[in-house]
Coordinates of N, CA and C in Angstrom, one line a residue:
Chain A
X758 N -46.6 -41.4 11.2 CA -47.0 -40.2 11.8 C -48.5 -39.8 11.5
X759 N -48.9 -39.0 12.2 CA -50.0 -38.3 12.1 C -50.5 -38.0 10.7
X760 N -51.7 -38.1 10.1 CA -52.1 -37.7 9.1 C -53.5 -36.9 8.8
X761 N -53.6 -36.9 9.9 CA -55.1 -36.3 10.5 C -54.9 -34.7 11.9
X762 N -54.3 -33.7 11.9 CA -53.9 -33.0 12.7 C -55.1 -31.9 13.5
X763 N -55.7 -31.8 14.7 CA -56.9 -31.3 15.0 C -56.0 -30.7 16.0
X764 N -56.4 -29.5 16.2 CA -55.9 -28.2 17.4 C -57.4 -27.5 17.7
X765 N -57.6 -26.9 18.6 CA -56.7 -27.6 20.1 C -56.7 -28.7 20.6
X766 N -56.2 -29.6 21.5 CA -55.9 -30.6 22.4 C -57.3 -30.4 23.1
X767 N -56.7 -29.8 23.8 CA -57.8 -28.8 25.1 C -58.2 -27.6 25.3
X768 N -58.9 -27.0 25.5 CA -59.7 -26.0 25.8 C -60.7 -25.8 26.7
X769 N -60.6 -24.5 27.7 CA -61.4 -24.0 28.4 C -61.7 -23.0 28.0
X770 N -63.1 -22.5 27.7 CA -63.4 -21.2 28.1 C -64.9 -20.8 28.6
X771 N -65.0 -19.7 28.8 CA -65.9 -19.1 29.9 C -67.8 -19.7 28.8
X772 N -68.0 -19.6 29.4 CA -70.0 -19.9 29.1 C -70.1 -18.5 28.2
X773 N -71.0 -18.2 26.7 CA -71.0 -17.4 26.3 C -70.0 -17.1 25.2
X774 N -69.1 -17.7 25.5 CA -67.9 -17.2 24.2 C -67.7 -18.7 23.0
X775 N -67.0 -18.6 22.0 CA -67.0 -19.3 21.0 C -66.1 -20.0 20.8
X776 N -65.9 -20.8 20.4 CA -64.5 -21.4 20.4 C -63.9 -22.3 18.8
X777 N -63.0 -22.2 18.4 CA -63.4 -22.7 17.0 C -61.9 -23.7 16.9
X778 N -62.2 -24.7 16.1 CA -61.7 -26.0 16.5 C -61.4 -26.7 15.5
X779 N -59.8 -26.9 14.9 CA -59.3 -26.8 12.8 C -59.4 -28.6 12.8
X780 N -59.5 -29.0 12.0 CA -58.7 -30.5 11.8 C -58.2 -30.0 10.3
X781 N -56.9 -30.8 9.9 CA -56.0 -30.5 8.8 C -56.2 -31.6 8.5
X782 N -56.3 -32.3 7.6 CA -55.2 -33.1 6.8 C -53.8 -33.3 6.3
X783 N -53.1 -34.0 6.4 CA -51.6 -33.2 6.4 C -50.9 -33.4 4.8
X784 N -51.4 -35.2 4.6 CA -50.7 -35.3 3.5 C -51.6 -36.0 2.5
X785 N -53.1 -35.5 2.5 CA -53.7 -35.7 1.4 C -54.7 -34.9 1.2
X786 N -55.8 -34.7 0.3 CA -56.8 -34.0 0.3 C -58.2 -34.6 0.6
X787 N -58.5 -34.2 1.2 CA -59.6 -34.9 2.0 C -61.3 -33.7 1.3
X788 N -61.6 -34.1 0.6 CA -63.0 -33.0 0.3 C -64.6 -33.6 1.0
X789 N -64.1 -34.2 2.3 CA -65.0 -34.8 2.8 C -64.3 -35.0 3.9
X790 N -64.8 -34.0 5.0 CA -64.6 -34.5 6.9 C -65.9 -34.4 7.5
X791 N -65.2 -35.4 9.1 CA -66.2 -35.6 9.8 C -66.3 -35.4 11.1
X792 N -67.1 -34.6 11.4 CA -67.1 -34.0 13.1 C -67.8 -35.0 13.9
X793 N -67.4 -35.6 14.5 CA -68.0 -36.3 16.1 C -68.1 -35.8 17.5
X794 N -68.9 -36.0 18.4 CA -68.9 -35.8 19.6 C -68.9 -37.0 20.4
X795 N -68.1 -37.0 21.5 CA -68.0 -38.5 22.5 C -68.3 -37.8 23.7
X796 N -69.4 -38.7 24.3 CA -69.3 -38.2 25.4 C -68.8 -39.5 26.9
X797 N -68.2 -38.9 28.1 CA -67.6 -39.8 28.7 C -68.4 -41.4 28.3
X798 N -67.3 -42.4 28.7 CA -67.8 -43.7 28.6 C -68.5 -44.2 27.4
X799 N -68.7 -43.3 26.2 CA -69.7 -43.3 25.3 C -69.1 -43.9 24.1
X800 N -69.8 -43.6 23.0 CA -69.2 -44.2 21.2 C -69.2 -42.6 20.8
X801 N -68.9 -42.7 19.8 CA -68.7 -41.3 18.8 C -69.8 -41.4 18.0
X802 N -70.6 -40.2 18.3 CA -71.9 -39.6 17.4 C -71.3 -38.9 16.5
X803 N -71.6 -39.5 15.2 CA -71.7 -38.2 14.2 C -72.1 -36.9 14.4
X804 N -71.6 -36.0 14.2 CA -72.6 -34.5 14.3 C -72.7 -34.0 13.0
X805 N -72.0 -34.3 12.3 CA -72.0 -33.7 10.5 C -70.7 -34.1 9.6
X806 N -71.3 -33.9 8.5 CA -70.2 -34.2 7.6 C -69.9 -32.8 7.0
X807 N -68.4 -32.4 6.8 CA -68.2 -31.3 6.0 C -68.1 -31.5 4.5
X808 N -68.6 -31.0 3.9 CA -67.9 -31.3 2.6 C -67.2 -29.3 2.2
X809 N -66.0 -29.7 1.0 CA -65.4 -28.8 1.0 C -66.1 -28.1 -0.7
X810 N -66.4 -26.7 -0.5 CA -66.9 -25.8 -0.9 C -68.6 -25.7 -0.6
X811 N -68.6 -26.4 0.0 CA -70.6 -26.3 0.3 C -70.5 -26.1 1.8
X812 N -71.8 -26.5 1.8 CA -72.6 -26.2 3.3 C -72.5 -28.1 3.7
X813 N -72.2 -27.7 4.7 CA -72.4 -29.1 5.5 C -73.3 -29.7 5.8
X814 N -73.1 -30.9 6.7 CA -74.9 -31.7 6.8 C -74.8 -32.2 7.9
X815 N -75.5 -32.0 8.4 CA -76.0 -31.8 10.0 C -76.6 -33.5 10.3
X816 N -76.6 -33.7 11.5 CA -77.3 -35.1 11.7 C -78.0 -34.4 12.3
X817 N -79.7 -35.0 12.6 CA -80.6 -34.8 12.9 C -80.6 -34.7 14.6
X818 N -80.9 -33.5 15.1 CA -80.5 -32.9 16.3 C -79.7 -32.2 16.9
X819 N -78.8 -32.0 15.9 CA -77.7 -31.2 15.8 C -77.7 -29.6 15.2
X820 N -77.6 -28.8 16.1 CA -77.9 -27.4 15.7 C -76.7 -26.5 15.0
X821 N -77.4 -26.3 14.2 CA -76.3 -26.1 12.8 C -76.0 -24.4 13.1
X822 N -76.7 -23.5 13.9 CA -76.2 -22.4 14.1 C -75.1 -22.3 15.2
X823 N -75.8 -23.4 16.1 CA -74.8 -23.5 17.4 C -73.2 -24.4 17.2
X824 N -73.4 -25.3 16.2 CA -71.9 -26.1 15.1 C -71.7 -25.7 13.9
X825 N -70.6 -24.5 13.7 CA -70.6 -24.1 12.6 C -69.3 -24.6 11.6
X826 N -69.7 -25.0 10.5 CA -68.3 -25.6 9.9 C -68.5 -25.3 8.8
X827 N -67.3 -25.2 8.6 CA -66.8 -24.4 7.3 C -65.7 -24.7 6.6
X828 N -65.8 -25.5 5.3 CA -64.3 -26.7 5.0 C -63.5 -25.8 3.8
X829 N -62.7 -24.8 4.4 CA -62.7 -23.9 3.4 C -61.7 -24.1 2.2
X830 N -61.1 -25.0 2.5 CA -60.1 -25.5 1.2 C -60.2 -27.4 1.5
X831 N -59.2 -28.4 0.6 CA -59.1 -29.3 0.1 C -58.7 -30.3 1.2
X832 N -57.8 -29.4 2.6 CA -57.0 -30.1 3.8 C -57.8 -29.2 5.2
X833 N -58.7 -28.6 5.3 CA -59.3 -28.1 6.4 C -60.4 -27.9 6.4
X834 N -60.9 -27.9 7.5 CA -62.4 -28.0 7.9 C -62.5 -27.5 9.6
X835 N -63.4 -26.5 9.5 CA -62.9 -25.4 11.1 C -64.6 -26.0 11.7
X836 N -64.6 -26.4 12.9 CA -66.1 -26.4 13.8 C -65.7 -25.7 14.9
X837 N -66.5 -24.6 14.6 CA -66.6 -23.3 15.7 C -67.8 -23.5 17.0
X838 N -68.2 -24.1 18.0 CA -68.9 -23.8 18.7 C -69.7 -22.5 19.3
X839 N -70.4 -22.1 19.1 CA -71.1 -20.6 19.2 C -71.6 -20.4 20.4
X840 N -71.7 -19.6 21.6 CA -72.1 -19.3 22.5 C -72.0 -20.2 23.2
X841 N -71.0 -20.8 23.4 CA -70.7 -22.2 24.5 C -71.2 -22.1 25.6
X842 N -71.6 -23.7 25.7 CA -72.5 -23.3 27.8 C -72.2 -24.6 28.3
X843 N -72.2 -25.0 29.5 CA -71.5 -25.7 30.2 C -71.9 -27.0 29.4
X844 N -73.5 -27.9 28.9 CA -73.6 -28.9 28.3 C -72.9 -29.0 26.6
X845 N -71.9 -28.1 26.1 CA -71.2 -28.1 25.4 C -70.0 -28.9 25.4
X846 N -69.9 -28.9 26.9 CA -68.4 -29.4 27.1 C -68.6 -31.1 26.6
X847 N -67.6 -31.5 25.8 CA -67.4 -32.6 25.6 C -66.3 -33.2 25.2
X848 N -66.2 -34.3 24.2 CA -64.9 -34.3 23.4 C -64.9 -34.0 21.9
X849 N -64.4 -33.5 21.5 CA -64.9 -33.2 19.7 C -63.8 -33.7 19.3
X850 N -64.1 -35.1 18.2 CA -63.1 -35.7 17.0 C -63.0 -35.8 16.0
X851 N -62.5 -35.0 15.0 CA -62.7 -34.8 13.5 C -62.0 -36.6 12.9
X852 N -62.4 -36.8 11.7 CA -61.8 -37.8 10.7 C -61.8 -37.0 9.0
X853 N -61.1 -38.3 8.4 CA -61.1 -37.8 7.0 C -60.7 -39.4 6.5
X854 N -61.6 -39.5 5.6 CA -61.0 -40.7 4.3 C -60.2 -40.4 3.6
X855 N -59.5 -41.4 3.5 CA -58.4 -41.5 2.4 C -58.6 -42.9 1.3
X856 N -59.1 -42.8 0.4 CA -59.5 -43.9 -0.5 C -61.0 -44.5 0.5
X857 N -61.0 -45.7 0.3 CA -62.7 -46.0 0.9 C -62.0 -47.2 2.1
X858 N -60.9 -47.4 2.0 CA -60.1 -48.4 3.0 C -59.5 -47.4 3.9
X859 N -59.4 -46.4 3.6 CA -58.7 -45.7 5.3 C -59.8 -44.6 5.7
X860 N -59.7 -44.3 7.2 CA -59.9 -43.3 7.7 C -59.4 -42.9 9.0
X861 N -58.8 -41.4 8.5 CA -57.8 -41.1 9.8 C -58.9 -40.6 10.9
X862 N -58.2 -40.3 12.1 CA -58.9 -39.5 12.8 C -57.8 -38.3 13.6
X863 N -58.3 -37.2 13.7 CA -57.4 -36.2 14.4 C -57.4 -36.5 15.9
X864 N -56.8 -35.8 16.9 CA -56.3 -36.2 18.0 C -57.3 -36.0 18.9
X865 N -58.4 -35.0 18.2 CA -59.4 -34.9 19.6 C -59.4 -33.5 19.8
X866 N -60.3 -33.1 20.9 CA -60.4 -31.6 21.4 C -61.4 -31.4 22.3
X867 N -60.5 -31.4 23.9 CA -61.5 -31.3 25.0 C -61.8 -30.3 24.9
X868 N -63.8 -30.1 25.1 CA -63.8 -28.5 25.8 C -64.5 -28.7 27.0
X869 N -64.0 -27.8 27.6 CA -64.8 -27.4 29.1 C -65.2 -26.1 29.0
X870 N -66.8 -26.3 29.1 CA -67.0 -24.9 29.3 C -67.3 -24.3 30.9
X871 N -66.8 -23.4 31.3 CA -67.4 -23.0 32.6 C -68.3 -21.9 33.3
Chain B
X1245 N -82.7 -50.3 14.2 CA -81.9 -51.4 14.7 C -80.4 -50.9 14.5
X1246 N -79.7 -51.1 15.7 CA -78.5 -50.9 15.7 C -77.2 -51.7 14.4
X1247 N -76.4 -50.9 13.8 CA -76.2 -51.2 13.0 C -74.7 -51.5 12.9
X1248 N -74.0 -51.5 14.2 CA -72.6 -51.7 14.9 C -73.4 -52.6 16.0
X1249 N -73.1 -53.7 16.7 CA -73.0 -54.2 18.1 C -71.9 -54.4 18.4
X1250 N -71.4 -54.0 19.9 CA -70.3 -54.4 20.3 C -70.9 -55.0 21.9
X1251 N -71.1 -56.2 21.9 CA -72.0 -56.9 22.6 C -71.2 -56.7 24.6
X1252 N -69.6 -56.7 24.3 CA -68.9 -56.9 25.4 C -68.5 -55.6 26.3
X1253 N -69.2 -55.0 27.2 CA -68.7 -53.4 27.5 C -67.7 -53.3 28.0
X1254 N -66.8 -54.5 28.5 CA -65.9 -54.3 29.5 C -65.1 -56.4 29.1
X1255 N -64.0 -55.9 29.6 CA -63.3 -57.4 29.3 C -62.1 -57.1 30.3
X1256 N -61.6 -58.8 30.8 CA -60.4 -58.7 31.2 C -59.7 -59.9 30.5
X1257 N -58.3 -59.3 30.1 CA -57.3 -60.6 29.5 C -56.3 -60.2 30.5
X1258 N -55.8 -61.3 30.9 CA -53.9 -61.7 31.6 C -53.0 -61.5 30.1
X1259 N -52.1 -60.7 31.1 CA -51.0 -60.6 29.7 C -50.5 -61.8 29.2
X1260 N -50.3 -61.7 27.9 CA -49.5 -62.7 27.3 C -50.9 -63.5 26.4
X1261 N -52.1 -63.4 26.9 CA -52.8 -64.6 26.1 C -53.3 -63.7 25.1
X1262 N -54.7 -64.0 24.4 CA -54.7 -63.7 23.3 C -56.7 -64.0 23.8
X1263 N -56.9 -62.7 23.5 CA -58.5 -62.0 23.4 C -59.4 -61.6 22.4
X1264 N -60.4 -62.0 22.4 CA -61.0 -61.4 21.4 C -62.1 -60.8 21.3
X1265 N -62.9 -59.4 20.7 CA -63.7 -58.5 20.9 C -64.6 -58.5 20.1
X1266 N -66.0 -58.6 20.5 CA -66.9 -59.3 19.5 C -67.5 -58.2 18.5
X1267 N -68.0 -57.9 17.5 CA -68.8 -57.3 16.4 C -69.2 -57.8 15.9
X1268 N -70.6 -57.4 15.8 CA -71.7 -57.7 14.7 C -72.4 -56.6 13.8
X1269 N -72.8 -56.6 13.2 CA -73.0 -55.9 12.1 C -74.1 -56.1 11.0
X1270 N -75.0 -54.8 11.0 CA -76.2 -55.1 10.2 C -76.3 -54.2 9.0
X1271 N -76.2 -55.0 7.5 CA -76.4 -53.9 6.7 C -77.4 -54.8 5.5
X1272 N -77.7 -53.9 4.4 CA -77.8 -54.7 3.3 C -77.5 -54.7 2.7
X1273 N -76.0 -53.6 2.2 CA -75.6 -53.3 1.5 C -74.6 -54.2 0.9
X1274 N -74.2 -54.6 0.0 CA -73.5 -55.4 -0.5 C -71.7 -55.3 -0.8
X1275 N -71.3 -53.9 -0.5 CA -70.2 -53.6 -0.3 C -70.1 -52.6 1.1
X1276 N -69.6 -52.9 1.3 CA -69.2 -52.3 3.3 C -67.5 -52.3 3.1
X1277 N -67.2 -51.7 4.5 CA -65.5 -52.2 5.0 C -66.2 -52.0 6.6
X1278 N -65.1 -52.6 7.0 CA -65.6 -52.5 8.8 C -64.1 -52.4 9.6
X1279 N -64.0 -51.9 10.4 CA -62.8 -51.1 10.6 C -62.9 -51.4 12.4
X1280 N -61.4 -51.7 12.8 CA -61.7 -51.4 14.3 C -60.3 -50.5 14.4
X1281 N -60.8 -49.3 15.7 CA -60.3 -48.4 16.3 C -59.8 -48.5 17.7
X1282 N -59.0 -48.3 18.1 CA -58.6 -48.8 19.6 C -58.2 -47.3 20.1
X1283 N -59.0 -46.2 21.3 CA -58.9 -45.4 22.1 C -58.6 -45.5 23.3
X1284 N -57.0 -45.1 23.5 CA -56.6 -44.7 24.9 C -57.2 -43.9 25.1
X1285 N -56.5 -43.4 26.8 CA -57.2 -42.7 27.7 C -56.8 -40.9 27.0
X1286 N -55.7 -41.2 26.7 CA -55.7 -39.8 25.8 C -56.4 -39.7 25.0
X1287 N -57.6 -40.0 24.0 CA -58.7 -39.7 23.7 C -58.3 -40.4 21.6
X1288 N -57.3 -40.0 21.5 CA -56.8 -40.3 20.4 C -57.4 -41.2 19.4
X1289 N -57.9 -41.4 18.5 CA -58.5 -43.0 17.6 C -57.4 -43.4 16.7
X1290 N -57.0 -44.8 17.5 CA -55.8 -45.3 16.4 C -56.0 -46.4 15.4
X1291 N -55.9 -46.6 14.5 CA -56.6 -47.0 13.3 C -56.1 -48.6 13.6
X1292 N -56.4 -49.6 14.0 CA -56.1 -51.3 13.7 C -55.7 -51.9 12.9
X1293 N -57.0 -51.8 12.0 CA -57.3 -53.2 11.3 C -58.7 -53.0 9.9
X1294 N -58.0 -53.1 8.8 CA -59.5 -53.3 7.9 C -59.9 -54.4 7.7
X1295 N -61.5 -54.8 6.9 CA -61.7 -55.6 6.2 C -63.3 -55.3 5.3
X1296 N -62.5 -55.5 3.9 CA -63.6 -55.2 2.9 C -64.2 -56.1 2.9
X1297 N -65.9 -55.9 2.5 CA -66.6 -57.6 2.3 C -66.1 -58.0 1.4
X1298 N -65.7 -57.7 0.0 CA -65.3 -59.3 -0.9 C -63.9 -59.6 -0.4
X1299 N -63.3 -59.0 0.4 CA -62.0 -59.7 0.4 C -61.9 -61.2 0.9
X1300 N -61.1 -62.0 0.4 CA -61.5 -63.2 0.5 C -61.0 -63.4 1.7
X1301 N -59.8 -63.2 1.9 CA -59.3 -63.8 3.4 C -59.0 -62.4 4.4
X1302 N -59.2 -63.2 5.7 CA -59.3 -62.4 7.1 C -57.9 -61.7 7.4
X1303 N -58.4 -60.3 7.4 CA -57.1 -59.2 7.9 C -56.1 -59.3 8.9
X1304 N -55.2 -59.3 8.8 CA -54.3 -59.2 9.5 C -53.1 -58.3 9.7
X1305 N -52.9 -57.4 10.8 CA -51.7 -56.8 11.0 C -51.0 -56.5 12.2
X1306 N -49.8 -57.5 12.2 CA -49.5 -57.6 13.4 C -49.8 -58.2 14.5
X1307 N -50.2 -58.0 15.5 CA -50.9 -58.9 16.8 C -52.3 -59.2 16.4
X1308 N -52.3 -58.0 16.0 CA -54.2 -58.2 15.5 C -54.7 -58.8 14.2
X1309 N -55.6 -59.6 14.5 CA -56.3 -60.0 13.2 C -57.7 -60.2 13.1
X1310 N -58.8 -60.5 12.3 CA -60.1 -59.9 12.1 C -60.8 -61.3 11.6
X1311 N -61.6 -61.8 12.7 CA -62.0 -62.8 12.2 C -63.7 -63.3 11.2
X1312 N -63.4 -62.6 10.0 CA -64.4 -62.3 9.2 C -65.7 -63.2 9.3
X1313 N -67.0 -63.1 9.7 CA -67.8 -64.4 9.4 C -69.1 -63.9 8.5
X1314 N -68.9 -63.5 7.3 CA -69.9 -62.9 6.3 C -70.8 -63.0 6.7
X1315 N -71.1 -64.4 6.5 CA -72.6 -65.1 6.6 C -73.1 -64.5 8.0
X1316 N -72.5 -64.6 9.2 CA -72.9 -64.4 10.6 C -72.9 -63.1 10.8
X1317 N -72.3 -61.7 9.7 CA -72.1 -60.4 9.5 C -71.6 -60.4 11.3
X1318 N -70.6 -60.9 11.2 CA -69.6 -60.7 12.1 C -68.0 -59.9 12.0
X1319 N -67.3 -59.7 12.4 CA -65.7 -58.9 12.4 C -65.3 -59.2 13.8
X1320 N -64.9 -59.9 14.4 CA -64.7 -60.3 15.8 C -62.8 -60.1 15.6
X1321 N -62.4 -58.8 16.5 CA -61.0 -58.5 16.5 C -60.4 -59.4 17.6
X1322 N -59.0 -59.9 17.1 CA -58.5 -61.1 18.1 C -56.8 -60.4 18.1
X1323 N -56.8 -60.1 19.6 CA -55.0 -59.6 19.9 C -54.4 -60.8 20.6
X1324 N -53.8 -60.9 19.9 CA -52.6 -62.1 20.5 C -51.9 -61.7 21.4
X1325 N -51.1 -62.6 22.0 CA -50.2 -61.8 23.2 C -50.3 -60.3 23.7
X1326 N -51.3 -60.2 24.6 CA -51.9 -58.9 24.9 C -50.8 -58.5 25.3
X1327 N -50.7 -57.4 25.5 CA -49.7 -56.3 26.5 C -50.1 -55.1 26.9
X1328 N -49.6 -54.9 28.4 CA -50.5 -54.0 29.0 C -50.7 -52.7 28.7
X1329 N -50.2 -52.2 27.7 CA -50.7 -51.1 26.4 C -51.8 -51.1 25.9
X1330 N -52.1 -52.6 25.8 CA -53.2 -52.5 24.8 C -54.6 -52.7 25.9
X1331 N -54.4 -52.1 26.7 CA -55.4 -51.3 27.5 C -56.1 -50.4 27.2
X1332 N -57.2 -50.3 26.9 CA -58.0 -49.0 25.7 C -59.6 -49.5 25.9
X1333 N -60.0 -48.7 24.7 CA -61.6 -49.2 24.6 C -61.0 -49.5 23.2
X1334 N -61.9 -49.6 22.5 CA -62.2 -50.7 21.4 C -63.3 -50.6 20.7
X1335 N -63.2 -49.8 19.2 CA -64.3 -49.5 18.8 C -64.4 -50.1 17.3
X1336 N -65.8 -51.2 17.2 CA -65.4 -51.6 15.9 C -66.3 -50.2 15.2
X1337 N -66.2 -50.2 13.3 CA -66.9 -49.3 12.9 C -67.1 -50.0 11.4
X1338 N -68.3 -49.3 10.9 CA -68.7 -49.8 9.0 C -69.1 -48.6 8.5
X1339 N -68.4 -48.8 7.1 CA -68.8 -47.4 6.0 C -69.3 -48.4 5.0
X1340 N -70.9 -47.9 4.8 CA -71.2 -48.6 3.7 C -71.4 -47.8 2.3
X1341 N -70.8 -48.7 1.4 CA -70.4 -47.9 -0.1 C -71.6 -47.8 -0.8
X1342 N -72.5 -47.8 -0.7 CA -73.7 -48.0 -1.5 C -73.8 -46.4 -2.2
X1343 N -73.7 -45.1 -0.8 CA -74.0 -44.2 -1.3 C -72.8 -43.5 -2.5
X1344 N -73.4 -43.2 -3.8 CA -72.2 -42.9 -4.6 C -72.6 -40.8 -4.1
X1345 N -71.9 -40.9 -3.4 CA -71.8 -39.6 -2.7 C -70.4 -39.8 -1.3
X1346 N -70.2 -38.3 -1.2 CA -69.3 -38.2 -0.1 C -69.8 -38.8 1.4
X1347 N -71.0 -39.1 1.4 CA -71.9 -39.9 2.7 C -71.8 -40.7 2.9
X1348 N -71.3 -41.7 1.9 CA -70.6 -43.2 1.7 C -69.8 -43.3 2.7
X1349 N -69.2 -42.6 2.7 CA -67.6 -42.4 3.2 C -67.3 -42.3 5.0
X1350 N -68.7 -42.0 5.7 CA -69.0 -41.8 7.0 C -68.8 -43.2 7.5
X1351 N -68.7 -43.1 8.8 CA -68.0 -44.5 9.9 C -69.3 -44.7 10.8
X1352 N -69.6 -45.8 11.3 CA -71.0 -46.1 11.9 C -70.4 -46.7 12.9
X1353 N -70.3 -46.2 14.6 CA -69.5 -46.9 15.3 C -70.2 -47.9 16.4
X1354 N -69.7 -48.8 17.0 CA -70.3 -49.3 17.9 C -70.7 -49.0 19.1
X1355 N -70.5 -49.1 20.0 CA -71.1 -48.9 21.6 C -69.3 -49.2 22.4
X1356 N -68.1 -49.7 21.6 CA -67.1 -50.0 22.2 C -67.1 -51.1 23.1
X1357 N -65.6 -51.5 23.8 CA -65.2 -52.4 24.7 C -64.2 -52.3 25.4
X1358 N -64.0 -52.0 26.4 CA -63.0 -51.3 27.4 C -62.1 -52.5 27.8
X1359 N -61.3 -52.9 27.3 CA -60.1 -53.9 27.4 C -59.3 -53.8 28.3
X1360 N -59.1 -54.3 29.3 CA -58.2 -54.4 30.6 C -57.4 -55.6 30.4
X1361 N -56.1 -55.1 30.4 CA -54.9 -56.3 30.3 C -54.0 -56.5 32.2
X1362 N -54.6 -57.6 32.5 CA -53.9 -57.7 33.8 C -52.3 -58.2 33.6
X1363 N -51.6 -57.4 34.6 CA -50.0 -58.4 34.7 C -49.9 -59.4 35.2

């Protein structure tokens, strides 16, 4: 089963509004996740790494007011998108290591903005 | 310099034979793992196959197995008896251990390989 759980699936919402986007870990502690973006046809760009009780770390071009994350306990890590606009829409895929031989990944989360 | 290649953007195998998906890989780090991921169309990343560098022999699980070439810093994923499931893209990936921090731990992916299994 799943060991990596990210809500929502999918999402729409309007240009201007925010949208905020969990990945869990279900059955280990993960003090280290990872937000990606894919875009069609594409590979998965890192956009940051969470670590849990700090401030996160952004890849270079990545706008850290407009991706906000926040890993606030041992099994979660929330990336909020802030004033979403239509080149937001993408796919966003969280992961998490488990020892240095695994890494899960959550299910994904289309957004469309319109 | 790219640090994942996935040389093949697109491939066709006939069901039943057995395909293989190229990776190469550049590091200088002396401990790595390199991991392939295989993405349906539902977006999902399903975990394959590992392989650490000192492990001596080539991974195996199930249909899939990983044909290690150190020296060539290669990982070339090989599915046996395709089936038309395993229709997807195909992403190899490397975490290199060097950093003794939680950064270590990040996945470096390739460009993928969109696998078409004909009936």
């Amino acid at each position: 089963g799943a060991v990596v759980s990210q809500h929502p699936s999918r999402v729409i919402c309007k240009s201007g509004t925010s949208v905020k986007i969990e990945c869990r870990s279900l059955d280990f502690q993960a003090t280290t996740m990872f937000w990606y973006r894919q875009f069609p046809k594409q590979s998965l760009m890192l956009m940051a790494t969470s670590n849990e009780g700090s401030k996160a770390t952004y890849e270079q071009g990545v706008e850290k007011d407009k991706f906000l994350i926040n890993h606030a306990s041992l099994t979660l890590s929330t990336l909020t998108v802030t004033s979403a606009h239509p080149e937001d829409s993408s796919f966003y895929i969280c992961s998490a290591a488990r020892g240095q031989t695994e890494a899960f990944f959550g299910q994904g989360t289309r957004l469309t903005v319109v | 310099a790219q640090k994942i290649t996935q040389t093949q953007p697109g491939m066709f195998v006939q069901e039943k034979e057995a395909v293989t998906l190229d990776c190469t890989y550049d590091t200088s780090d002396p401990s790595y793992g390199l991991f392939w991921y295989k993405q349906p169309s539902s977006g999902e990343m399903i975990f394959l196959i590992y392989q650490g560098s000192y492990d001596q022999q080539n991974a195996t699980e199930g249909r899939y197995s990983l044909n290690f070439q150190k020296a060539r810093k290669s990982a070339n994923l090989v599915i046996s008896a395709s089936q038309l499931g395993d229709s997807a893209m195909y992403f190899c990936a490397m975490r290199e251990m060097h950093m003794n921090n939680n950064a270590g731990n990040m996945l470096t992916f390739g460009g993928g390989t969109r696998l078409m299994v004909k009936p």
